[in-house]
Short mmCIF file of C-alpha atoms and ligand atoms in Angstrom, two decimals:
data_model
loop_
_atom_site.label_atom_id
_atom_site.label_comp_id
_atom_site.label_asym_id
_atom_site.label_seq_id
_atom_site.Cartn_x
_atom_site.Cartn_y
_atom_site.Cartn_z
CA MET A 30 98.41 27.29 41.25
CA ASP A 31 102.00 28.23 40.41
CA GLU A 32 103.08 31.86 40.25
CA PHE A 33 103.16 31.93 36.45
CA MET A 34 99.63 30.55 36.01
CA LYS A 35 98.28 33.09 38.54
CA LYS A 36 98.80 35.66 35.80
CA PHE A 37 95.87 34.09 33.95
CA SER A 38 93.63 33.87 37.02
CA LEU A 39 90.65 36.20 37.56
CA GLU A 40 90.28 35.25 41.23
CA GLY A 41 88.76 38.11 43.22
CA LYS A 42 87.88 40.14 40.12
CA VAL A 43 84.45 41.49 39.13
CA ALA A 44 83.66 41.09 35.43
CA PHE A 45 80.77 43.01 33.84
CA VAL A 46 79.70 41.58 30.46
CA THR A 47 76.98 43.47 28.60
CA GLY A 48 74.22 41.59 26.77
CA ALA A 49 75.30 38.27 28.29
CA SER A 50 72.07 36.31 28.83
CA TYR A 51 73.13 34.02 26.01
CA GLY A 52 75.40 33.86 22.96
CA ILE A 53 78.98 35.07 22.95
CA GLY A 54 78.57 37.19 26.10
CA PHE A 55 77.29 34.22 28.06
CA ALA A 56 80.25 32.08 26.96
CA LEU A 57 82.75 34.79 27.90
CA ALA A 58 81.15 35.37 31.31
CA THR A 59 81.13 31.63 31.94
CA ALA A 60 84.86 31.47 31.17
CA PHE A 61 85.53 34.40 33.50
CA ALA A 62 83.63 32.59 36.27
CA LYS A 63 85.69 29.45 35.72
CA ALA A 64 88.80 31.62 36.00
CA GLY A 65 87.55 32.87 39.39
CA ALA A 66 85.69 36.12 38.63
CA THR A 67 82.35 37.33 40.01
CA ILE A 68 79.99 37.72 37.06
CA VAL A 69 77.74 40.70 36.39
CA PHE A 70 75.65 40.95 33.24
CA ASN A 71 72.81 43.01 31.87
CA ASP A 72 70.25 42.55 29.21
CA ILE A 73 67.52 44.59 27.72
CA ASN A 74 64.53 43.07 29.59
CA GLN A 75 63.77 41.10 32.75
CA GLU A 76 62.74 37.99 30.83
CA LEU A 77 66.19 37.76 29.25
CA VAL A 78 67.95 38.53 32.53
CA ASP A 79 65.96 35.77 34.28
CA LYS A 80 66.75 33.37 31.42
CA GLY A 81 70.41 34.23 31.81
CA LEU A 82 70.37 33.83 35.61
CA ARG A 83 68.85 30.37 35.23
CA ALA A 84 71.43 29.39 32.61
CA TYR A 85 74.33 30.55 34.79
CA GLU A 86 72.84 28.76 37.80
CA GLU A 87 72.62 25.52 35.81
CA LEU A 88 76.41 25.83 35.44
CA GLY A 89 76.83 26.49 39.15
CA ILE A 90 77.55 30.19 38.58
CA LYS A 91 75.87 32.72 40.89
CA ALA A 92 75.74 35.67 38.51
CA HIS A 93 74.38 39.15 39.15
CA GLY A 94 71.88 40.12 36.43
CA TYR A 95 70.33 43.53 35.74
CA VAL A 96 67.96 45.07 33.24
CA CYS A 97 69.84 47.86 31.49
CA ASP A 98 69.85 49.24 27.95
CA VAL A 99 73.47 50.08 27.08
CA THR A 100 72.29 53.03 24.97
CA ASN A 101 70.58 54.64 27.99
CA GLU A 102 73.19 56.75 29.80
CA GLN A 103 70.99 57.18 32.92
CA GLU A 104 70.41 53.43 33.26
CA VAL A 105 74.11 52.70 32.75
CA ASN A 106 75.20 55.31 35.31
CA ALA A 107 72.76 53.90 37.87
CA LEU A 108 73.82 50.30 37.20
CA VAL A 109 77.55 50.96 37.49
CA ALA A 110 77.02 52.94 40.73
CA GLU A 111 75.00 50.00 42.09
CA LEU A 112 77.73 47.52 41.11
CA GLU A 113 80.52 49.57 42.62
CA LYS A 114 78.52 49.99 45.88
CA ASN A 115 76.96 46.55 46.31
CA VAL A 116 78.85 44.01 44.16
CA GLY A 117 82.40 45.28 44.02
CA PRO A 118 84.81 47.28 41.84
CA VAL A 119 84.29 46.62 38.14
CA ASP A 120 87.73 45.25 37.23
CA ILE A 121 86.79 43.89 33.80
CA LEU A 122 84.28 45.34 31.32
CA VAL A 123 83.31 43.47 28.16
CA ASN A 124 81.27 45.54 25.70
CA ASN A 125 79.49 42.62 24.07
CA ALA A 126 75.87 43.77 23.61
CA GLY A 127 75.14 44.29 19.95
CA ILE A 128 72.62 44.11 17.14
CA ILE A 129 72.78 43.80 13.38
CA LYS A 130 70.34 44.77 10.64
CA ARG A 131 71.01 43.10 7.29
CA ILE A 132 69.50 45.56 4.78
CA PRO A 133 70.97 46.85 1.48
CA MET A 134 72.36 50.30 2.33
CA HIS A 135 70.31 52.16 -0.25
CA GLU A 136 67.15 50.60 1.23
CA MET A 137 68.11 51.17 4.87
CA SER A 138 66.52 54.15 6.61
CA ALA A 139 68.75 56.60 8.46
CA GLU A 140 66.86 55.62 11.63
CA GLN A 141 67.69 51.94 11.14
CA PHE A 142 71.34 52.90 10.56
CA ARG A 143 71.30 55.03 13.72
CA GLN A 144 69.81 52.17 15.79
CA VAL A 145 72.75 49.89 14.93
CA ILE A 146 75.32 52.62 15.56
CA ASP A 147 73.57 53.41 18.85
CA VAL A 148 73.83 49.91 20.29
CA ASP A 149 77.08 48.75 18.70
CA LEU A 150 79.17 51.93 19.04
CA ASN A 151 77.44 54.45 21.32
CA GLY A 152 76.66 51.66 23.79
CA PRO A 153 80.31 50.71 24.30
CA LEU A 154 81.17 54.41 24.59
CA ILE A 155 78.51 55.01 27.25
CA VAL A 156 79.42 51.98 29.34
CA SER A 157 83.17 52.57 29.00
CA LYS A 158 82.98 56.28 29.92
CA THR A 159 80.90 55.35 32.97
CA VAL A 160 83.28 52.66 34.22
CA ILE A 161 86.59 54.37 33.41
CA PRO A 162 86.53 57.02 36.21
CA TYR A 163 86.19 54.21 38.77
CA MET A 164 89.07 52.33 37.10
CA MET A 165 91.18 55.52 37.04
CA LYS A 166 90.79 55.92 40.83
CA ARG A 167 92.07 52.35 41.31
CA ASN A 168 94.78 52.78 38.66
CA ARG A 169 93.78 49.52 37.04
CA GLY A 170 91.13 48.14 34.66
CA LYS A 171 90.47 45.90 31.66
CA ILE A 172 88.10 46.80 28.84
CA ILE A 173 87.40 44.33 26.04
CA ASN A 174 85.34 45.45 23.05
CA ILE A 175 83.74 42.75 20.92
CA CYS A 176 84.59 43.86 17.42
CA SER A 177 84.06 41.81 14.26
CA MET A 178 85.40 40.73 10.89
CA MET A 179 83.40 43.77 9.84
CA SER A 180 85.88 45.90 11.75
CA GLU A 181 88.15 45.12 8.78
CA PHE A 182 85.95 44.02 5.89
CA GLY A 183 82.70 45.07 4.28
CA ARG A 184 80.02 43.00 2.70
CA GLU A 185 76.61 43.61 1.21
CA THR A 186 73.71 44.50 3.57
CA VAL A 187 75.76 45.20 6.71
CA SER A 188 76.80 48.84 6.17
CA ALA A 189 75.62 50.10 9.58
CA TYR A 190 77.14 47.15 11.41
CA ALA A 191 80.49 47.51 9.60
CA ALA A 192 80.54 51.27 10.29
CA ALA A 193 79.84 50.60 13.97
CA LYS A 194 82.38 47.79 14.32
CA GLY A 195 85.01 49.75 12.39
CA GLY A 196 84.39 52.62 14.76
CA LEU A 197 84.58 50.26 17.73
CA LYS A 198 88.05 49.17 16.62
CA MET A 199 89.18 52.81 16.63
CA LEU A 200 87.38 53.52 19.93
CA THR A 201 89.36 50.58 21.35
CA ARG A 202 92.61 52.15 20.17
CA ASN A 203 91.61 55.56 21.50
CA ILE A 204 90.66 54.32 24.95
CA ALA A 205 94.00 52.49 25.05
CA SER A 206 95.78 55.71 24.07
CA GLU A 207 93.92 58.01 26.46
CA TYR A 208 93.85 55.78 29.56
CA GLY A 209 96.92 53.57 29.30
CA GLU A 210 98.68 55.79 31.82
CA TYR A 211 96.07 54.74 34.42
CA ASN A 212 97.03 51.09 33.93
CA ILE A 213 93.79 50.53 32.00
CA GLN A 214 94.16 48.18 29.06
CA CYS A 215 91.55 48.32 26.32
CA ASN A 216 91.65 45.66 23.61
CA GLY A 217 89.23 44.10 21.16
CA ILE A 218 88.29 40.59 20.22
CA GLY A 219 87.33 40.16 16.57
CA PRO A 220 85.30 36.95 16.33
CA GLY A 221 85.02 35.26 12.98
CA TYR A 222 81.68 33.74 12.05
CA ILE A 223 80.26 32.26 15.24
CA ALA A 224 77.17 30.04 15.57
CA THR A 225 74.82 32.12 17.75
CA PRO A 226 71.25 33.45 17.38
CA GLN A 227 72.68 36.51 15.65
CA THR A 228 73.99 34.44 12.74
CA ALA A 229 71.22 31.83 12.72
CA PRO A 230 69.62 33.37 9.59
CA LEU A 231 72.90 32.76 7.72
CA ARG A 232 72.85 29.06 8.59
CA GLU A 233 69.21 28.20 7.90
CA ILE A 234 68.69 24.95 5.99
CA GLN A 235 67.10 25.75 2.62
CA PRO A 236 63.68 24.44 1.52
CA ASP A 237 65.41 21.82 -0.62
CA GLY A 238 67.38 20.65 2.43
CA SER A 239 70.66 22.19 1.30
CA ARG A 240 72.86 24.39 3.46
CA HIS A 241 72.37 28.18 3.26
CA PRO A 242 74.56 29.58 0.46
CA PHE A 243 76.21 31.94 2.97
CA ASP A 244 76.97 28.99 5.26
CA GLN A 245 78.68 27.22 2.36
CA PHE A 246 80.53 30.43 1.42
CA ILE A 247 81.85 31.23 4.89
CA VAL A 248 82.98 27.68 5.64
CA ALA A 249 84.94 27.74 2.36
CA LYS A 250 86.35 31.14 3.32
CA THR A 251 87.50 29.89 6.73
CA PRO A 252 90.78 27.90 6.76
CA ALA A 253 89.47 26.03 9.82
CA ALA A 254 86.57 24.99 7.52
CA ARG A 255 83.90 25.47 10.17
CA TRP A 256 81.81 28.06 11.99
CA GLY A 257 83.27 29.14 15.30
CA THR A 258 81.56 28.47 18.61
CA PRO A 259 81.24 30.99 21.44
CA GLU A 260 83.57 28.71 23.43
CA ASP A 261 86.31 29.30 20.79
CA LEU A 262 86.51 32.88 22.11
CA GLN A 263 86.92 32.03 25.80
CA GLY A 264 90.71 31.66 25.92
CA ALA A 265 91.34 35.00 24.21
CA ALA A 266 88.88 36.72 26.55
CA VAL A 267 90.41 35.31 29.74
CA PHE A 268 93.88 36.30 28.47
CA LEU A 269 92.80 39.89 27.73
CA ALA A 270 90.96 40.11 31.08
CA SER A 271 93.96 38.86 33.08
CA GLU A 272 97.26 40.29 34.28
CA ALA A 273 98.95 38.20 31.59
CA SER A 274 97.96 40.93 29.09
CA ASP A 275 98.97 43.98 31.17
CA PHE A 276 101.32 45.19 28.41
CA VAL A 277 98.85 44.50 25.59
CA ASN A 278 96.87 47.64 24.76
CA GLY A 279 94.89 48.88 21.78
CA GLN A 280 94.98 45.58 19.91
CA VAL A 281 92.18 43.62 18.26
CA LEU A 282 92.73 39.87 18.57
CA TYR A 283 90.98 38.13 15.68
CA VAL A 284 89.64 34.72 16.67
CA ASP A 285 88.38 33.79 13.23
CA GLY A 286 89.71 30.37 12.22
CA GLY A 287 92.03 32.17 9.80
CA ILE A 288 89.49 34.12 7.68
CA ALA A 289 91.40 37.42 7.82
CA ALA A 290 94.58 35.71 6.56
CA TYR A 291 93.01 33.78 3.67
CA ILE A 292 92.48 34.95 0.07
CA GLY A 293 90.37 31.86 -0.65
CA LYS A 294 90.82 29.01 -3.08
CA GLN A 295 89.72 28.63 -6.68
CA PRO A 296 86.30 26.99 -7.13
CA LYS A 297 86.44 23.26 -7.93
CA ALA A 298 86.31 22.81 -11.75
P1 NAP B 4 73.27 37.88 20.05
O1 NAP B 4 73.10 36.41 20.11
O2 NAP B 4 72.32 38.69 19.22
O3 NAP B 4 73.31 38.48 21.55
C1 NAP B 4 73.45 39.86 21.70
C2 NAP B 4 72.99 40.19 23.10
O4 NAP B 4 73.03 41.62 23.28
C3 NAP B 4 71.53 39.76 23.31
O5 NAP B 4 71.36 39.26 24.61
C4 NAP B 4 70.80 41.07 23.12
O6 NAP B 4 69.56 41.12 23.74
C5 NAP B 4 71.76 42.02 23.80
N1 NAP B 4 71.44 43.42 23.48
C6 NAP B 4 71.05 43.91 22.28
N2 NAP B 4 70.82 45.24 22.38
C7 NAP B 4 71.08 45.58 23.68
C8 NAP B 4 71.02 46.81 24.41
N3 NAP B 4 70.66 47.95 23.84
N4 NAP B 4 71.35 46.78 25.72
C9 NAP B 4 71.70 45.62 26.34
N5 NAP B 4 71.76 44.41 25.70
C10 NAP B 4 71.47 44.42 24.38
O7 NAP B 4 74.71 38.20 19.50
P2 NAP B 4 76.06 37.36 19.58
O8 NAP B 4 76.23 36.59 18.31
O9 NAP B 4 76.16 36.67 20.89
O10 NAP B 4 77.10 38.57 19.51
C11 NAP B 4 77.54 39.21 20.68
C12 NAP B 4 78.50 40.29 20.22
O11 NAP B 4 79.48 39.70 19.35
C13 NAP B 4 77.83 41.38 19.39
O12 NAP B 4 78.46 42.62 19.67
C14 NAP B 4 78.12 40.96 17.95
O13 NAP B 4 78.11 42.06 17.08
C15 NAP B 4 79.49 40.39 18.10
N6 NAP B 4 79.92 39.45 17.07
C16 NAP B 4 79.16 38.36 16.78
C17 NAP B 4 79.66 37.44 15.83
C18 NAP B 4 78.92 36.22 15.44
O14 NAP B 4 79.29 35.62 14.41
N7 NAP B 4 77.90 35.80 16.17
C19 NAP B 4 80.89 37.66 15.24
C20 NAP B 4 81.59 38.83 15.54
C21 NAP B 4 81.10 39.71 16.49
P3 NAP B 4 68.27 40.86 22.77
O15 NAP B 4 68.09 39.39 22.75
O16 NAP B 4 67.12 41.59 23.41
O17 NAP B 4 68.60 41.44 21.41
C1 GCO B 5 77.12 39.00 8.84
C2 GCO B 5 77.44 38.40 10.18
C3 GCO B 5 78.77 38.92 10.68
C4 GCO B 5 79.03 38.36 12.05
C5 GCO B 5 80.33 38.83 12.58
C6 GCO B 5 81.49 38.43 11.75
O1 GCO B 5 75.93 39.22 8.56
O2 GCO B 5 78.07 39.23 8.08
O3 GCO B 5 76.41 38.68 11.10
O4 GCO B 5 78.76 40.30 10.70
O5 GCO B 5 78.04 38.76 12.95
O6 GCO B 5 80.32 40.19 12.84
O7 GCO B 5 82.66 38.76 12.46
#
C-alpha cells in the first residue's frame, strides 16, 4: 500500500461500534474490518450478540461481542475496562446504537420521550465519557456519532428522536471543542433514509400492493431517487475513522443521496 493510501488504513486499530449486531452498525464494523481494524461490538442481549458474531464470522471477521446496554453507566465502564485490558486500546468509537418511537408528540408519554433520549443521546454521552480518558492518555482517538436527517429537520411523530439527534449533533461539536487538543476528533455521520429494520415500517407494501406512502414520498425527496443502504455509509465511516480525517473535527457528514440539498419538485400535473 502506498504512503498516501495508508492514511485511509485502519490496520492495527481497535474499533468499538455500539449496537452493531445488524443494520448500519454491522455495515460500518464490517468496513472497518476490511480496512484492517479489530472489531468490538455490543448489543442489548446475548441472543443479538450471538447473531452478530455468527454474521461477522460468515464474512470471515473474528469480532468481539459483548452484552451491554449503552444507557447503563456501570455496564459501559466495565466493558470499556475489559476492552482496554484484554482486547486493546479503543482507537475508534462509533456511537451507533439507537431507537426510535414514532408517536404524535401530544400522545407520547414523557417516559416514552425519555426512553428515546436515554438511548440516542445519553447513551453516546455515557460511552464517549468512558472512552475519552483512555484516548486522552494516548493523545489520540476517533469518535463518530451516528446522527440523522432529524439532526436538521423535523417531521411528524418523531419529536423525541429529532430532539435526541439534534442534541447528538451538538454533543459532537462539543466533544470536538473540548477534546481536540488531545488529538481526539469527534465527527458525525448523518445518514439519509437507509433500508434497515428501523425503517422497515416506512417501506411496508400496502394491502393493495402499492408502496408505502412514506416510501414514495422519501424517494421523491431524495435526488438519488432511492433509499440508501448501510453499505452507502461505509466510505464516510472509514474516512472519519482514519488518519485521513485528522484535521476534520466537529463536522456532521450527511450521506443522504442529496435530501438535505433538495427543495423537491412540483407534483406531476
Ligand atoms: P436498528 O436496525 O434499529 O439497529 C439499532 C441497533 O442498536 C440494534 O442492534 C439495537 O438492538 C441496538 N440498541 C438499541 N438500544 C440499545 C441499547 N440501549 N444498548 C445497546 N444497543 C442498543 O437501527 P439502524 O437503522 O441500523 O440505525 C443505527 C443508527 O443509525 C441509529 O442510531 C439510528 O438512529 C441511526 N440512523 C438510522 C437511519 C436509517 O434510516 N435507518 C438513518 C439515520 C440514522 P435491538 O435490536 O435490541 O433494538
Ligand atoms: C423516520 C425515520 C428517520 C430515519 C433517519 C433519517 O421515521 O423519519 O426513521 O428518522 O431513521 O433518522 O435520517
